[in-house]
């Protein structure tokens, strides 16, 4: 809205400092403030639940999300089917898991890894997508996914294994260095949960922060800034960790 404010956009870096300090499981329910534009699913001020569990990974956290969502539905509604507009959403577990890059490649009719940045931009422009001026490769992939795949994700679906450019705080995938161990859970065409195997290598994290800083210098206001205090904490040592953020509102 044209105002300059200094407000946190996530609890993440603060909670992970506690893991470095020896607390193995931490969470917070709190107010955060979005550094993005407004939309029907994005308020400038919103409530977040975030948690981090040492000695776990994104597979453990997907299983935990499934258990938690099922428990809440059982306690609040007494059933695992919910009417949402014209849709009936079934929360039967396990939720399907789909690859972000694989599903987007199917939608585009070509392997995304084979497309150069300019080719991604041209495809986004052909779809009439907006705010492409400073978009880097990661944001272009995200926008194309949002246009071509998200509208089909009605039933609870884990979208997994995001590209590195989209995930500066997620650990490199154990079997593909181009990807990260990240998931997003979509319900009713909206992303509700976001989780990672957390990046705990301070050298890799600094490189990722610096790449984000380059994007920020090029005009991307949503790119991550370098956080030297957090990098110093990682140098002390953070255990392997899985973490999840959930938009409560």
CSV table of C-alpha atoms in Angstrom, one decimal:
chain,number,residue,atom,x,y,z
A,1,UNK,CA,0.0,0.0,0.0
A,2,UNK,CA,3.0,2.3,-0.4
A,3,UNK,CA,3.9,2.3,3.3
A,4,UNK,CA,7.4,1.4,4.5
A,5,UNK,CA,7.2,-1.0,7.5
A,6,UNK,CA,9.7,-3.3,9.2
A,7,UNK,CA,7.6,-6.3,10.1
A,8,UNK,CA,8.3,-10.1,10.1
A,9,UNK,CA,7.0,-12.1,7.2
A,10,UNK,CA,7.5,-15.5,9.0
A,11,UNK,CA,8.5,-17.0,12.3
A,12,UNK,CA,11.0,-19.3,10.7
A,13,UNK,CA,14.5,-17.9,11.3
A,14,UNK,CA,13.7,-17.1,14.9
A,15,UNK,CA,12.3,-20.6,15.7
A,16,UNK,CA,15.2,-22.3,14.0
A,17,UNK,CA,17.6,-20.4,16.3
A,18,UNK,CA,15.9,-22.2,19.2
A,19,UNK,CA,16.7,-25.6,17.6
A,20,UNK,CA,20.4,-24.5,17.5
A,21,UNK,CA,20.0,-23.7,21.2
A,22,UNK,CA,18.9,-27.2,22.0
A,23,UNK,CA,15.1,-27.2,21.9
A,24,UNK,CA,14.1,-30.2,19.7
A,25,UNK,CA,10.5,-29.2,19.0
A,26,UNK,CA,9.2,-25.7,18.8
A,27,UNK,CA,6.1,-23.9,17.5
A,28,UNK,CA,4.4,-20.5,17.4
A,29,UNK,CA,1.0,-19.2,16.5
A,30,UNK,CA,1.4,-15.6,15.7
A,31,UNK,CA,0.7,-12.6,13.5
A,32,UNK,CA,2.8,-12.1,10.4
A,33,UNK,CA,2.8,-9.5,7.7
A,34,UNK,CA,2.9,-10.2,4.0
A,35,UNK,CA,5.5,-8.5,1.7
A,36,UNK,CA,3.4,-9.2,-1.4
A,37,UNK,CA,0.3,-7.7,-3.0
A,38,UNK,CA,-3.2,-8.2,-1.8
A,39,UNK,CA,-5.6,-10.8,-3.3
A,40,UNK,CA,-8.6,-12.9,-2.3
A,41,UNK,CA,-6.3,-15.4,-0.6
A,42,UNK,CA,-3.7,-13.0,0.7
A,43,UNK,CA,-4.3,-10.5,3.5
A,44,UNK,CA,-1.6,-8.0,4.5
A,45,UNK,CA,-1.8,-9.2,8.1
A,46,UNK,CA,-2.5,-12.9,8.9
A,47,UNK,CA,-2.2,-15.6,11.5
A,48,UNK,CA,0.4,-18.3,11.1
A,49,UNK,CA,1.1,-21.6,12.8
A,50,UNK,CA,4.7,-22.8,12.4
A,51,UNK,CA,6.5,-25.7,13.9
A,52,UNK,CA,9.9,-27.4,13.6
A,53,UNK,CA,11.0,-30.9,14.7
A,54,UNK,CA,14.6,-31.9,15.0
A,55,UNK,CA,15.7,-35.2,13.5
A,56,UNK,CA,12.8,-35.4,11.0
A,57,UNK,CA,12.4,-34.6,7.3
A,58,UNK,CA,9.7,-33.5,4.9
A,59,UNK,CA,8.3,-37.1,4.7
A,60,UNK,CA,7.8,-37.2,8.4
A,61,UNK,CA,6.2,-33.7,8.3
A,62,UNK,CA,3.7,-34.7,5.5
A,63,UNK,CA,2.7,-37.7,7.7
A,64,UNK,CA,2.3,-35.4,10.7
A,65,UNK,CA,0.1,-32.9,8.6
A,66,UNK,CA,-2.1,-35.8,7.5
A,67,UNK,CA,-2.6,-36.9,11.2
A,68,UNK,CA,-3.2,-33.4,12.4
A,69,UNK,CA,-5.8,-32.5,9.7
A,70,UNK,CA,-7.6,-35.8,10.3
A,71,UNK,CA,-7.6,-35.2,14.1
A,72,UNK,CA,-9.0,-31.7,13.8
A,73,UNK,CA,-11.8,-32.8,11.5
A,74,UNK,CA,-12.7,-35.7,13.8
A,75,UNK,CA,-12.8,-33.4,16.8
A,76,UNK,CA,-14.6,-30.4,15.2
A,77,UNK,CA,-16.9,-32.0,12.6
A,78,UNK,CA,-16.9,-35.7,13.3
A,79,UNK,CA,-16.4,-36.5,9.7
A,80,UNK,CA,-13.7,-36.3,7.0
A,81,UNK,CA,-15.8,-35.0,4.1
A,82,UNK,CA,-16.4,-31.2,3.8
A,83,UNK,CA,-18.6,-29.3,1.4
A,84,UNK,CA,-16.7,-26.3,-0.1
A,85,UNK,CA,-18.7,-24.4,-2.6
A,86,UNK,CA,-19.8,-26.9,-5.2
A,87,UNK,CA,-17.1,-29.4,-4.3
A,88,UNK,CA,-17.1,-32.2,-1.7
A,89,UNK,CA,-13.6,-32.5,-0.4
A,90,UNK,CA,-12.5,-35.9,1.1
A,91,UNK,CA,-9.7,-36.0,3.6
A,92,UNK,CA,-9.1,-39.7,3.2
A,93,UNK,CA,-5.4,-40.5,3.8
A,94,UNK,CA,-2.9,-40.8,2.5
A,95,UNK,CA,-3.2,-37.6,0.4
A,96,UNK,CA,-1.9,-37.9,-3.2
A,97,UNK,CA,1.7,-36.6,-3.8
A,98,UNK,CA,2.6,-35.0,-7.1
A,99,UNK,CA,5.9,-33.6,-8.4
A,100,UNK,CA,5.7,-29.9,-9.1
A,101,UNK,CA,8.1,-30.0,-12.0
A,102,UNK,CA,6.6,-33.2,-13.4
A,103,UNK,CA,3.1,-32.0,-13.2
A,104,UNK,CA,4.0,-28.6,-14.7
A,105,UNK,CA,5.9,-30.3,-17.5
A,106,UNK,CA,2.8,-32.3,-18.3
A,107,UNK,CA,0.7,-29.1,-18.4
A,108,UNK,CA,3.1,-27.3,-20.7
A,109,UNK,CA,3.8,-30.4,-22.9
A,110,UNK,CA,7.5,-30.0,-22.5
A,111,UNK,CA,10.1,-30.8,-19.8
A,112,UNK,CA,10.5,-27.6,-17.7
A,113,UNK,CA,14.2,-28.2,-17.1
A,114,UNK,CA,14.7,-28.0,-20.9
A,115,UNK,CA,13.2,-24.5,-21.1
A,116,UNK,CA,15.4,-21.4,-20.9
A,117,UNK,CA,14.4,-18.5,-18.7
A,118,UNK,CA,13.2,-16.5,-21.7
A,119,UNK,CA,11.1,-19.4,-23.0
A,120,UNK,CA,9.4,-19.6,-19.6
A,121,UNK,CA,8.8,-15.9,-19.7
A,122,UNK,CA,7.3,-16.1,-23.2
A,123,UNK,CA,4.9,-18.9,-22.1
A,124,UNK,CA,3.9,-16.8,-19.0
A,125,UNK,CA,3.3,-13.8,-21.3
A,126,UNK,CA,1.2,-15.9,-23.7
A,127,UNK,CA,-1.1,-16.8,-20.8
A,128,UNK,CA,-1.5,-13.2,-19.9
A,129,UNK,CA,0.2,-13.5,-16.5
A,130,UNK,CA,1.0,-10.2,-14.7
A,131,UNK,CA,4.0,-8.9,-12.7
A,132,UNK,CA,6.6,-10.6,-14.8
A,133,UNK,CA,9.0,-7.6,-15.1
A,134,UNK,CA,11.5,-8.6,-12.4
A,135,UNK,CA,10.5,-12.3,-12.2
A,136,UNK,CA,13.4,-14.7,-12.1
A,137,UNK,CA,13.3,-18.4,-13.1
A,138,UNK,CA,11.8,-19.6,-9.8
A,139,UNK,CA,9.0,-17.0,-9.9
A,140,UNK,CA,8.2,-17.7,-13.5
A,141,UNK,CA,7.8,-21.4,-12.7
A,142,UNK,CA,5.6,-20.5,-9.7
A,143,UNK,CA,3.4,-18.3,-11.8
A,144,UNK,CA,3.0,-21.0,-14.5
A,145,UNK,CA,2.2,-23.6,-11.9
A,146,UNK,CA,-0.4,-21.3,-10.4
A,147,UNK,CA,-2.1,-20.7,-13.7
A,148,UNK,CA,-2.0,-24.2,-15.1
A,149,UNK,CA,-2.0,-26.7,-12.2
A,150,UNK,CA,-3.4,-25.0,-9.0
A,151,UNK,CA,-7.0,-24.6,-10.3
A,152,UNK,CA,-7.2,-28.4,-10.6
A,153,UNK,CA,-6.1,-29.2,-7.0
A,154,UNK,CA,-9.5,-29.5,-5.3
A,155,UNK,CA,-8.8,-32.6,-3.2
A,156,UNK,CA,-6.0,-32.5,-0.6
A,157,UNK,CA,-2.8,-32.9,-2.6
A,158,UNK,CA,0.9,-32.7,-1.6
A,159,UNK,CA,2.9,-30.9,-4.3
A,160,UNK,CA,6.5,-32.0,-3.7
A,161,UNK,CA,10.1,-31.4,-4.7
A,162,UNK,CA,10.2,-27.8,-5.7
A,163,UNK,CA,13.1,-26.3,-7.7
A,164,UNK,CA,16.0,-24.7,-5.8
A,165,UNK,CA,15.1,-21.2,-7.2
A,166,UNK,CA,11.8,-21.3,-5.4
A,167,UNK,CA,13.0,-22.6,-2.0
A,168,UNK,CA,16.0,-20.7,-0.5
A,169,UNK,CA,15.5,-22.3,3.0
A,170,UNK,CA,14.9,-25.9,2.0
A,171,UNK,CA,17.5,-28.7,1.9
A,172,UNK,CA,18.7,-29.9,-1.4
A,173,UNK,CA,16.9,-33.0,-2.6
A,174,UNK,CA,18.8,-36.2,-1.7
A,175,UNK,CA,18.5,-37.6,-5.3
A,176,UNK,CA,18.3,-34.5,-7.5
A,177,UNK,CA,20.5,-31.5,-6.9
A,178,UNK,CA,18.2,-29.3,-9.0
A,179,UNK,CA,15.3,-29.7,-6.5
A,180,UNK,CA,14.7,-29.3,-2.8
A,181,UNK,CA,12.8,-31.5,-0.3
A,182,UNK,CA,9.8,-29.3,0.0
A,183,UNK,CA,6.0,-29.8,0.0
A,184,UNK,CA,2.9,-27.7,-0.2
A,185,UNK,CA,-0.5,-29.1,0.6
A,186,UNK,CA,-3.3,-27.7,-1.5
A,187,UNK,CA,-6.9,-28.0,-0.5
A,188,UNK,CA,-9.8,-26.5,-2.5
A,189,UNK,CA,-7.3,-24.9,-5.0
A,190,UNK,CA,-5.5,-23.0,-2.2
A,191,UNK,CA,-2.1,-23.7,-0.7
A,192,UNK,CA,-2.7,-24.4,3.0
A,193,UNK,CA,0.6,-25.9,4.3
A,194,UNK,CA,4.2,-25.4,3.3
A,195,UNK,CA,7.0,-27.6,4.7
A,196,UNK,CA,10.6,-28.5,4.1
A,197,UNK,CA,13.5,-30.7,5.1
A,198,UNK,CA,15.2,-27.6,6.5
A,199,UNK,CA,18.5,-26.4,5.0
A,200,UNK,CA,21.1,-26.6,7.8
A,201,UNK,CA,24.3,-26.2,5.9
A,202,UNK,CA,25.5,-22.6,6.6
A,203,UNK,CA,27.7,-22.5,3.4
A,204,UNK,CA,24.9,-23.6,1.1
A,205,UNK,CA,22.5,-21.2,2.9
A,206,UNK,CA,24.8,-18.2,2.4
A,207,UNK,CA,25.0,-19.0,-1.4
A,208,UNK,CA,21.1,-19.2,-1.5
A,209,UNK,CA,20.7,-15.9,0.4
A,210,UNK,CA,23.2,-14.2,-1.9
A,211,UNK,CA,21.3,-15.4,-5.0
A,212,UNK,CA,18.1,-14.1,-3.4
A,213,UNK,CA,19.8,-10.8,-2.7
A,214,UNK,CA,20.7,-10.5,-6.4
A,215,UNK,CA,17.1,-11.0,-7.3
A,216,UNK,CA,16.1,-8.3,-4.7
A,217,UNK,CA,18.7,-5.9,-6.2
A,218,UNK,CA,17.1,-6.5,-9.6
A,219,UNK,CA,13.7,-5.4,-8.3
A,220,UNK,CA,12.1,-8.5,-6.7
A,221,UNK,CA,10.8,-7.1,-3.3
A,222,UNK,CA,9.7,-10.5,-2.2
A,223,UNK,CA,13.2,-12.1,-2.4
A,224,UNK,CA,14.9,-13.2,0.8
A,225,UNK,CA,17.5,-10.9,2.4
A,226,UNK,CA,20.8,-12.0,3.7
A,227,UNK,CA,20.5,-12.7,7.5
A,228,UNK,CA,23.9,-12.9,9.0
A,229,UNK,CA,22.7,-13.6,12.5
A,230,UNK,CA,20.8,-16.6,11.2
A,231,UNK,CA,23.9,-17.8,9.3
A,232,UNK,CA,26.0,-17.5,12.4
A,233,UNK,CA,23.5,-19.7,14.3
A,234,UNK,CA,23.7,-22.3,11.6
A,235,UNK,CA,27.5,-22.3,11.9
A,236,UNK,CA,27.1,-23.3,15.6
A,237,UNK,CA,25.0,-26.3,14.2
A,238,UNK,CA,21.4,-27.1,13.6
A,239,UNK,CA,20.3,-30.7,13.6
A,240,UNK,CA,18.5,-32.2,10.6
A,241,UNK,CA,15.0,-30.8,10.9
A,242,UNK,CA,11.6,-30.9,9.3
A,243,UNK,CA,9.4,-27.8,9.5
A,244,UNK,CA,5.9,-26.7,8.5
A,245,UNK,CA,4.0,-23.4,8.1
A,246,UNK,CA,0.2,-23.2,8.0
A,247,UNK,CA,-1.9,-20.1,7.3
A,248,UNK,CA,-4.6,-20.2,10.0
A,249,UNK,CA,-7.0,-17.6,8.6
